Amino acid sequence: LHSTPSNMDRHHYETFEKFGNDTFLLHLDNGRGFGRHSHDEMSILAPLQQCCSIKKSTFLRLQLLATEPYRLSDVMRESLASDHLSPVLSEPHLEALDRRLQRVLDMVRVCMAKGGQKEVLVDDMGKLRKGIWQHQETRSKQA
């Protein structure tokens, strides 16, 4: 959740198109993506603040990463522990992840206080389940 005017790679995405319609987003960071642990760049939250809209599945995942035993810093610490360059992130940077996650969740709560939960949280969960089932049925019929 850190960005500076000179770190524009944090504001766009790439996709792999080799997989046809089953592409996925790939966010790239070619530099100091975690920034300074002591500074939270709040401008990165401007799209969320302006639109006050977030997918329900994303919000639920972020909430999960803000609780024990799935705290974002703990998950990252464990994930990076086996990296050959370990430690990849310092403890202050890991703590900053939790603090920045709280800022995102706080922004969503401000939005919900203004517009209501149904207006802010886009329910993508039913569509996701239906899409998976339809995809599995199509594959079964083709086999």
PDB file of C-alpha atoms in Angstrom:
ATOM      1  CA  LEU A   1       0.000   0.000   0.000  1.00  0.00           C
ATOM      2  CA  HIS A   2       2.889   2.318  -0.659  1.00  0.00           C
ATOM      3  CA  SER A   3       3.370   4.415  -3.701  1.00  0.00           C
ATOM      4  CA  THR A   4       5.246   7.510  -4.661  1.00  0.00           C
ATOM      5  CA  PRO A   5       5.066   9.592  -7.839  1.00  0.00           C
ATOM      6  CA  SER A   6       8.307   7.938  -8.950  1.00  0.00           C
ATOM      7  CA  ASN A   7       6.958   4.447  -8.333  1.00  0.00           C
ATOM      8  CA  MET A   8       4.314   4.318 -11.043  1.00  0.00           C
ATOM      9  CA  ASP A   9       4.593   0.562 -11.550  1.00  0.00           C
ATOM     10  CA  ARG A  10       2.322   0.204  -8.513  1.00  0.00           C
ATOM     11  CA  HIS A  11      -0.598   1.721 -10.463  1.00  0.00           C
ATOM     12  CA  HIS A  12      -0.904  -0.642 -13.416  1.00  0.00           C
ATOM     13  CA  TYR A  13      -0.959  -4.357 -14.079  1.00  0.00           C
ATOM     14  CA  GLU A  14       0.152  -6.973 -16.564  1.00  0.00           C
ATOM     15  CA  THR A  15      -1.631 -10.128 -17.679  1.00  0.00           C
ATOM     16  CA  PHE A  16      -0.495 -13.450 -19.074  1.00  0.00           C
ATOM     17  CA  GLU A  17      -2.500 -14.135 -22.210  1.00  0.00           C
ATOM     18  CA  LYS A  18      -1.036 -17.559 -22.917  1.00  0.00           C
ATOM     19  CA  PHE A  19      -3.954 -19.172 -21.088  1.00  0.00           C
ATOM     20  CA  GLY A  20      -6.710 -17.734 -23.309  1.00  0.00           C
ATOM     21  CA  ASN A  21      -9.631 -16.414 -21.278  1.00  0.00           C
ATOM     22  CA  ASP A  22      -8.183 -17.889 -18.077  1.00  0.00           C
ATOM     23  CA  THR A  23      -5.789 -14.977 -17.651  1.00  0.00           C
ATOM     24  CA  PHE A  24      -4.938 -13.446 -14.326  1.00  0.00           C
ATOM     25  CA  LEU A  25      -3.620 -10.145 -13.086  1.00  0.00           C
ATOM     26  CA  LEU A  26       0.038  -9.879 -12.279  1.00  0.00           C
ATOM     27  CA  HIS A  27       1.064  -6.841 -10.279  1.00  0.00           C
ATOM     28  CA  LEU A  28       4.705  -5.957 -10.746  1.00  0.00           C
ATOM     29  CA  ASP A  29       6.956  -3.976  -8.499  1.00  0.00           C
ATOM     30  CA  ASN A  30      10.357  -3.120  -9.803  1.00  0.00           C
ATOM     31  CA  GLY A  31      11.746  -1.265  -6.860  1.00  0.00           C
ATOM     32  CA  ARG A  32      11.245  -0.334  -3.257  1.00  0.00           C
ATOM     33  CA  GLY A  33       7.683  -1.591  -3.172  1.00  0.00           C
ATOM     34  CA  PHE A  34       7.384  -1.710   0.594  1.00  0.00           C
ATOM     35  CA  GLY A  35       8.700   1.825   0.868  1.00  0.00           C
ATOM     36  CA  ARG A  36       9.769   3.334   4.123  1.00  0.00           C
ATOM     37  CA  HIS A  37       8.274   1.472   7.045  1.00  0.00           C
ATOM     38  CA  SER A  38       7.689   4.737   8.897  1.00  0.00           C
ATOM     39  CA  HIS A  39       5.655   6.426   6.147  1.00  0.00           C
ATOM     40  CA  ASP A  40       2.222   5.379   4.870  1.00  0.00           C
ATOM     41  CA  GLU A  41       1.413   6.998   1.534  1.00  0.00           C
ATOM     42  CA  MET A  42      -2.310   7.633   1.872  1.00  0.00           C
ATOM     43  CA  SER A  43      -2.768   8.781  -1.743  1.00  0.00           C
ATOM     44  CA  ILE A  44      -2.760   5.130  -2.782  1.00  0.00           C
ATOM     45  CA  LEU A  45      -6.185   4.845  -1.134  1.00  0.00           C
ATOM     46  CA  ALA A  46      -7.686   7.584  -3.331  1.00  0.00           C
ATOM     47  CA  PRO A  47      -9.550   5.155  -5.654  1.00  0.00           C
ATOM     48  CA  LEU A  48     -11.114   3.402  -2.679  1.00  0.00           C
ATOM     49  CA  GLN A  49     -11.982   6.687  -1.009  1.00  0.00           C
ATOM     50  CA  GLN A  50     -13.506   8.137  -4.193  1.00  0.00           C
ATOM     51  CA  CYS A  51     -15.462   5.090  -5.342  1.00  0.00           C
ATOM     52  CA  CYS A  52     -16.238   3.558  -1.946  1.00  0.00           C
ATOM     53  CA  SER A  53     -16.583   0.169  -3.586  1.00  0.00           C
ATOM     54  CA  ILE A  54     -14.758  -3.095  -2.949  1.00  0.00           C
ATOM     55  CA  LYS A  55     -15.494  -6.719  -3.752  1.00  0.00           C
ATOM     56  CA  LYS A  56     -16.956  -8.573  -0.816  1.00  0.00           C
ATOM     57  CA  SER A  57     -14.465 -11.442  -1.265  1.00  0.00           C
ATOM     58  CA  THR A  58     -11.556  -8.980  -1.124  1.00  0.00           C
ATOM     59  CA  PHE A  59     -12.923  -7.283   1.976  1.00  0.00           C
ATOM     60  CA  LEU A  60     -13.419 -10.623   3.745  1.00  0.00           C
ATOM     61  CA  ARG A  61      -9.880 -11.707   2.862  1.00  0.00           C
ATOM     62  CA  LEU A  62      -8.464  -8.413   4.164  1.00  0.00           C
ATOM     63  CA  GLN A  63     -10.446  -8.822   7.381  1.00  0.00           C
ATOM     64  CA  LEU A  64      -9.043 -12.336   7.763  1.00  0.00           C
ATOM     65  CA  LEU A  65      -5.487 -11.038   7.298  1.00  0.00           C
ATOM     66  CA  ALA A  66      -6.105  -8.594  10.148  1.00  0.00           C
ATOM     67  CA  THR A  67      -6.881 -11.346  12.681  1.00  0.00           C
ATOM     68  CA  GLU A  68      -4.964 -14.060  14.500  1.00  0.00           C
ATOM     69  CA  PRO A  69      -3.706 -16.533  13.363  1.00  0.00           C
ATOM     70  CA  TYR A  70      -3.750 -15.133   9.813  1.00  0.00           C
ATOM     71  CA  ARG A  71      -2.216 -11.714  10.534  1.00  0.00           C
ATOM     72  CA  LEU A  72      -0.633 -10.379   7.358  1.00  0.00           C
ATOM     73  CA  SER A  73       2.776  -9.811   8.955  1.00  0.00           C
ATOM     74  CA  ASP A  74       2.841 -13.358  10.329  1.00  0.00           C
ATOM     75  CA  VAL A  75       1.796 -14.874   7.003  1.00  0.00           C
ATOM     76  CA  MET A  76       4.457 -12.850   5.167  1.00  0.00           C
ATOM     77  CA  ARG A  77       7.144 -13.664   7.752  1.00  0.00           C
ATOM     78  CA  GLU A  78       6.400 -17.377   7.422  1.00  0.00           C
ATOM     79  CA  SER A  79       6.233 -17.215   3.642  1.00  0.00           C
ATOM     80  CA  LEU A  80       9.539 -15.367   3.328  1.00  0.00           C
ATOM     81  CA  ALA A  81      11.403 -17.420   5.949  1.00  0.00           C
ATOM     82  CA  SER A  82      12.559 -20.014   3.423  1.00  0.00           C
ATOM     83  CA  ASP A  83      13.690 -17.431   0.863  1.00  0.00           C
ATOM     84  CA  HIS A  84      17.393 -17.610   0.059  1.00  0.00           C
ATOM     85  CA  LEU A  85      17.634 -13.866   0.701  1.00  0.00           C
ATOM     86  CA  SER A  86      15.933 -14.093   4.097  1.00  0.00           C
ATOM     87  CA  PRO A  87      15.218 -11.857   5.855  1.00  0.00           C
ATOM     88  CA  VAL A  88      13.568 -10.159   2.897  1.00  0.00           C
ATOM     89  CA  LEU A  89      11.618  -7.693   5.058  1.00  0.00           C
ATOM     90  CA  SER A  90      12.679  -6.210   8.366  1.00  0.00           C
ATOM     91  CA  GLU A  91      10.384  -6.391  11.380  1.00  0.00           C
ATOM     92  CA  PRO A  92       9.447  -2.683  11.049  1.00  0.00           C
ATOM     93  CA  HIS A  93       8.358  -3.368   7.444  1.00  0.00           C
ATOM     94  CA  LEU A  94       6.275  -6.359   8.548  1.00  0.00           C
ATOM     95  CA  GLU A  95       4.634  -4.243  11.249  1.00  0.00           C
ATOM     96  CA  ALA A  96       3.918  -1.591   8.618  1.00  0.00           C
ATOM     97  CA  LEU A  97       1.958  -4.183   6.601  1.00  0.00           C
ATOM     98  CA  ASP A  98      -0.437  -4.682   9.504  1.00  0.00           C
ATOM     99  CA  ARG A  99      -0.758  -0.932  10.084  1.00  0.00           C
ATOM    100  CA  ARG A 100      -1.428  -0.243   6.395  1.00  0.00           C
ATOM    101  CA  LEU A 101      -3.970  -3.046   6.224  1.00  0.00           C
ATOM    102  CA  GLN A 102      -5.799  -1.422   9.141  1.00  0.00           C
ATOM    103  CA  ARG A 103      -5.855   1.864   7.210  1.00  0.00           C
ATOM    104  CA  VAL A 104      -7.495   0.128   4.251  1.00  0.00           C
ATOM    105  CA  LEU A 105     -10.081  -1.521   6.504  1.00  0.00           C
ATOM    106  CA  ASP A 106     -10.705   1.808   8.246  1.00  0.00           C
ATOM    107  CA  MET A 107     -11.337   3.450   4.862  1.00  0.00           C
ATOM    108  CA  VAL A 108     -13.868   0.732   3.956  1.00  0.00           C
ATOM    109  CA  ARG A 109     -15.603   1.260   7.318  1.00  0.00           C
ATOM    110  CA  VAL A 110     -15.797   5.018   6.648  1.00  0.00           C
ATOM    111  CA  CYS A 111     -17.361   4.249   3.277  1.00  0.00           C
ATOM    112  CA  MET A 112     -19.873   1.860   4.857  1.00  0.00           C
ATOM    113  CA  ALA A 113     -20.782   4.484   7.459  1.00  0.00           C
ATOM    114  CA  LYS A 114     -21.572   6.899   4.617  1.00  0.00           C
ATOM    115  CA  GLY A 115     -23.248   4.601   2.115  1.00  0.00           C
ATOM    116  CA  GLY A 116     -24.147   1.378   3.857  1.00  0.00           C
ATOM    117  CA  GLN A 117     -22.606  -2.056   3.541  1.00  0.00           C
ATOM    118  CA  LYS A 118     -24.716  -3.119   0.549  1.00  0.00           C
ATOM    119  CA  GLU A 119     -23.625  -0.030  -1.398  1.00  0.00           C
ATOM    120  CA  VAL A 120     -19.913  -0.510  -0.634  1.00  0.00           C
ATOM    121  CA  LEU A 121     -19.433  -4.281  -0.764  1.00  0.00           C
ATOM    122  CA  VAL A 122     -19.943  -5.670  -4.264  1.00  0.00           C
ATOM    123  CA  ASP A 123     -21.226  -9.219  -3.801  1.00  0.00           C
ATOM    124  CA  ASP A 124     -19.024 -11.279  -6.077  1.00  0.00           C
ATOM    125  CA  MET A 125     -19.241 -14.462  -4.040  1.00  0.00           C
ATOM    126  CA  GLY A 126     -22.430 -15.928  -5.526  1.00  0.00           C
ATOM    127  CA  LYS A 127     -21.253 -15.156  -9.046  1.00  0.00           C
ATOM    128  CA  LEU A 128     -17.872 -16.686  -8.295  1.00  0.00           C
ATOM    129  CA  ARG A 129     -19.371 -19.928  -7.031  1.00  0.00           C
ATOM    130  CA  LYS A 130     -21.796 -20.092  -9.956  1.00  0.00           C
ATOM    131  CA  GLY A 131     -18.984 -19.416 -12.420  1.00  0.00           C
ATOM    132  CA  ILE A 132     -16.850 -22.183 -10.972  1.00  0.00           C
ATOM    133  CA  TRP A 133     -19.722 -24.666 -11.081  1.00  0.00           C
ATOM    134  CA  GLN A 134     -20.573 -23.715 -14.660  1.00  0.00           C
ATOM    135  CA  HIS A 135     -16.907 -24.062 -15.667  1.00  0.00           C
ATOM    136  CA  GLN A 136     -16.689 -27.501 -14.030  1.00  0.00           C
ATOM    137  CA  GLU A 137     -19.940 -28.654 -15.698  1.00  0.00           C
ATOM    138  CA  THR A 138     -18.706 -27.496 -19.105  1.00  0.00           C
ATOM    139  CA  ARG A 139     -15.426 -29.381 -18.632  1.00  0.00           C
ATOM    140  CA  SER A 140     -17.298 -32.519 -17.513  1.00  0.00           C
ATOM    141  CA  LYS A 141     -19.521 -32.453 -20.620  1.00  0.00           C
ATOM    142  CA  GLN A 142     -16.471 -32.046 -22.882  1.00  0.00           C
ATOM    143  CA  ALA A 143     -14.710 -35.062 -21.328  1.00  0.00           C
TER     144      ALA A 143
END
